[in-house]
Amino acid sequence: MANSFGGTIVIGIFVLVCALLLSSMSSTQKVKTDSKDLKKEPTPKLPAEPCEKEPNLVVQVPDTSNKIKWPELVGVDGKEAKAKIEKERPDLKLVATIPSGYMVTADYRPDRVRIYLDEDGKVARAPQTG
């Protein structure tokens, strides 16, 4: 009887510790972004091509030649990298610089580029969409 009671106490303490750890992990850190980073950009105009079956119908075809990765920006100043990406891909809704050590969400967004910076404000790894 004493062993099962002791085991119950150990399990209870384990559950309590796990609950405390989970509650402390659920608090999130805020990521610094410029207010202009969050502005919604207008949707770019797509090139129009005539439809073969219906000559009066015009179909918009998305441009699939958009760049998705910028390895040449590693080591460049973060502000310069952001300006270059925004110039090359004006269709992106968010281009954010992320200081070293900041936490970010793990969701995938093809309309977003994160630029991870080192302690000196230089690009630490190749920015890419997602």
Short mmCIF file of C-alpha atoms in Angstrom, two decimals:
data_model
loop_
_atom_site.label_atom_id
_atom_site.label_comp_id
_atom_site.label_asym_id
_atom_site.label_seq_id
_atom_site.Cartn_x
_atom_site.Cartn_y
_atom_site.Cartn_z
CA MET A 1 0.00 0.00 0.00
CA ALA A 2 2.84 2.38 0.83
CA ASN A 3 4.51 1.76 -2.55
CA SER A 4 1.41 2.60 -4.58
CA PHE A 5 0.85 5.75 -2.50
CA GLY A 6 4.48 6.85 -3.05
CA GLY A 7 4.16 6.15 -6.76
CA THR A 8 1.02 8.28 -6.93
CA ILE A 9 2.85 11.18 -5.30
CA VAL A 10 5.75 10.87 -7.77
CA ILE A 11 3.35 10.84 -10.74
CA GLY A 12 1.47 13.82 -9.30
CA ILE A 13 4.71 15.81 -8.93
CA PHE A 14 5.74 14.86 -12.48
CA VAL A 15 2.40 16.06 -13.91
CA LEU A 16 2.67 19.32 -11.96
CA VAL A 17 6.21 19.98 -13.22
CA CYS A 18 5.15 19.24 -16.81
CA ALA A 19 2.19 21.61 -16.50
CA LEU A 20 4.45 24.37 -15.17
CA LEU A 21 6.94 23.86 -17.99
CA LEU A 22 4.22 23.93 -20.63
CA SER A 23 2.66 27.08 -19.22
CA SER A 24 6.03 28.86 -19.18
CA MET A 25 6.69 27.79 -22.80
CA SER A 26 3.34 29.12 -24.01
CA SER A 27 4.35 32.73 -23.41
CA THR A 28 5.63 34.22 -26.64
CA GLN A 29 8.24 36.85 -27.37
CA LYS A 30 7.30 39.72 -29.61
CA VAL A 31 9.28 40.15 -32.83
CA LYS A 32 10.30 43.70 -33.70
CA THR A 33 8.94 44.75 -37.08
CA ASP A 34 8.57 48.10 -38.73
CA SER A 35 4.97 49.26 -39.07
CA LYS A 36 5.53 49.54 -42.81
CA ASP A 37 6.41 45.81 -42.84
CA LEU A 38 2.80 45.05 -41.96
CA LYS A 39 1.20 47.21 -44.66
CA LYS A 40 -0.81 45.24 -47.13
CA GLU A 41 0.57 45.69 -50.62
CA PRO A 42 -1.77 45.71 -53.61
CA THR A 43 -1.93 42.54 -55.65
CA PRO A 44 0.26 42.90 -58.76
CA LYS A 45 -1.36 42.82 -62.19
CA LEU A 46 -0.87 39.51 -63.94
CA PRO A 47 0.04 39.31 -67.62
CA ALA A 48 -2.97 38.61 -69.81
CA GLU A 49 -3.00 35.98 -72.54
CA PRO A 50 -5.86 35.16 -74.93
CA CYS A 51 -7.59 31.84 -74.37
CA GLU A 52 -7.29 29.41 -77.29
CA LYS A 53 -10.83 28.00 -77.01
CA GLU A 54 -12.57 31.33 -76.42
CA PRO A 55 -10.94 34.15 -78.46
CA ASN A 56 -12.80 36.87 -76.51
CA LEU A 57 -11.79 35.47 -73.13
CA VAL A 58 -8.57 36.71 -71.49
CA VAL A 59 -6.85 34.49 -68.93
CA GLN A 60 -4.41 35.89 -66.36
CA VAL A 61 -1.30 33.77 -65.98
CA PRO A 62 0.77 34.12 -62.79
CA ASP A 63 4.47 34.89 -63.18
CA THR A 64 6.26 31.79 -61.92
CA SER A 65 9.74 33.17 -62.51
CA ASN A 66 9.76 34.97 -59.13
CA LYS A 67 12.90 34.52 -57.10
CA ILE A 68 12.47 32.60 -53.83
CA LYS A 69 16.01 32.61 -52.35
CA TRP A 70 18.78 35.24 -52.08
CA PRO A 71 22.08 33.50 -51.14
CA GLU A 72 24.08 36.46 -52.53
CA LEU A 73 22.82 38.63 -49.63
CA VAL A 74 24.66 36.72 -46.88
CA GLY A 75 27.00 39.21 -45.17
CA VAL A 76 25.18 42.28 -46.56
CA ASP A 77 23.67 44.93 -44.25
CA GLY A 78 20.10 43.98 -43.24
CA LYS A 79 18.52 47.24 -44.48
CA GLU A 80 20.23 46.91 -47.87
CA ALA A 81 19.11 43.27 -48.16
CA LYS A 82 15.52 44.22 -47.32
CA ALA A 83 15.50 47.00 -49.93
CA LYS A 84 16.90 44.64 -52.61
CA ILE A 85 14.32 41.92 -51.90
CA GLU A 86 11.45 44.44 -51.88
CA LYS A 87 12.67 45.83 -55.22
CA GLU A 88 12.98 42.38 -56.82
CA ARG A 89 9.72 41.03 -55.38
CA PRO A 90 7.20 43.88 -54.87
CA ASP A 91 4.43 41.26 -54.66
CA LEU A 92 5.61 40.03 -51.23
CA LYS A 93 3.33 41.08 -48.39
CA LEU A 94 6.04 41.00 -45.70
CA VAL A 95 9.83 41.30 -45.76
CA ALA A 96 11.00 41.31 -42.13
CA THR A 97 14.44 41.57 -40.56
CA ILE A 98 14.84 39.26 -37.57
CA PRO A 99 17.56 40.17 -35.05
CA SER A 100 19.81 37.43 -33.69
CA GLY A 101 18.12 35.33 -30.99
CA TYR A 102 14.52 36.39 -31.69
CA MET A 103 11.81 33.74 -31.84
CA VAL A 104 9.48 33.46 -34.83
CA THR A 105 6.43 31.39 -35.70
CA ALA A 106 6.91 28.15 -37.62
CA ASP A 107 4.14 28.72 -40.16
CA TYR A 108 4.88 28.73 -43.90
CA ARG A 109 3.87 31.79 -45.93
CA PRO A 110 5.05 32.05 -49.55
CA ASP A 111 4.30 35.80 -49.47
CA ARG A 112 6.86 36.43 -46.70
CA VAL A 113 10.66 36.63 -46.49
CA ARG A 114 12.51 36.66 -43.20
CA ILE A 115 16.01 38.13 -43.15
CA TYR A 116 17.92 36.68 -40.20
CA LEU A 117 20.61 39.05 -38.92
CA ASP A 118 23.75 38.44 -36.88
CA GLU A 119 24.84 40.61 -33.95
CA ASP A 120 26.36 43.19 -36.35
CA GLY A 121 23.12 43.62 -38.35
CA LYS A 122 24.45 41.64 -41.33
CA VAL A 123 22.50 38.87 -43.07
CA ALA A 124 23.42 35.61 -41.29
CA ARG A 125 21.84 33.10 -43.70
CA ALA A 126 20.28 33.17 -47.15
CA PRO A 127 16.84 34.82 -47.00
CA GLN A 128 14.05 32.83 -48.65
CA THR A 129 10.29 32.87 -48.98
CA GLY A 130 8.27 31.02 -46.38
#
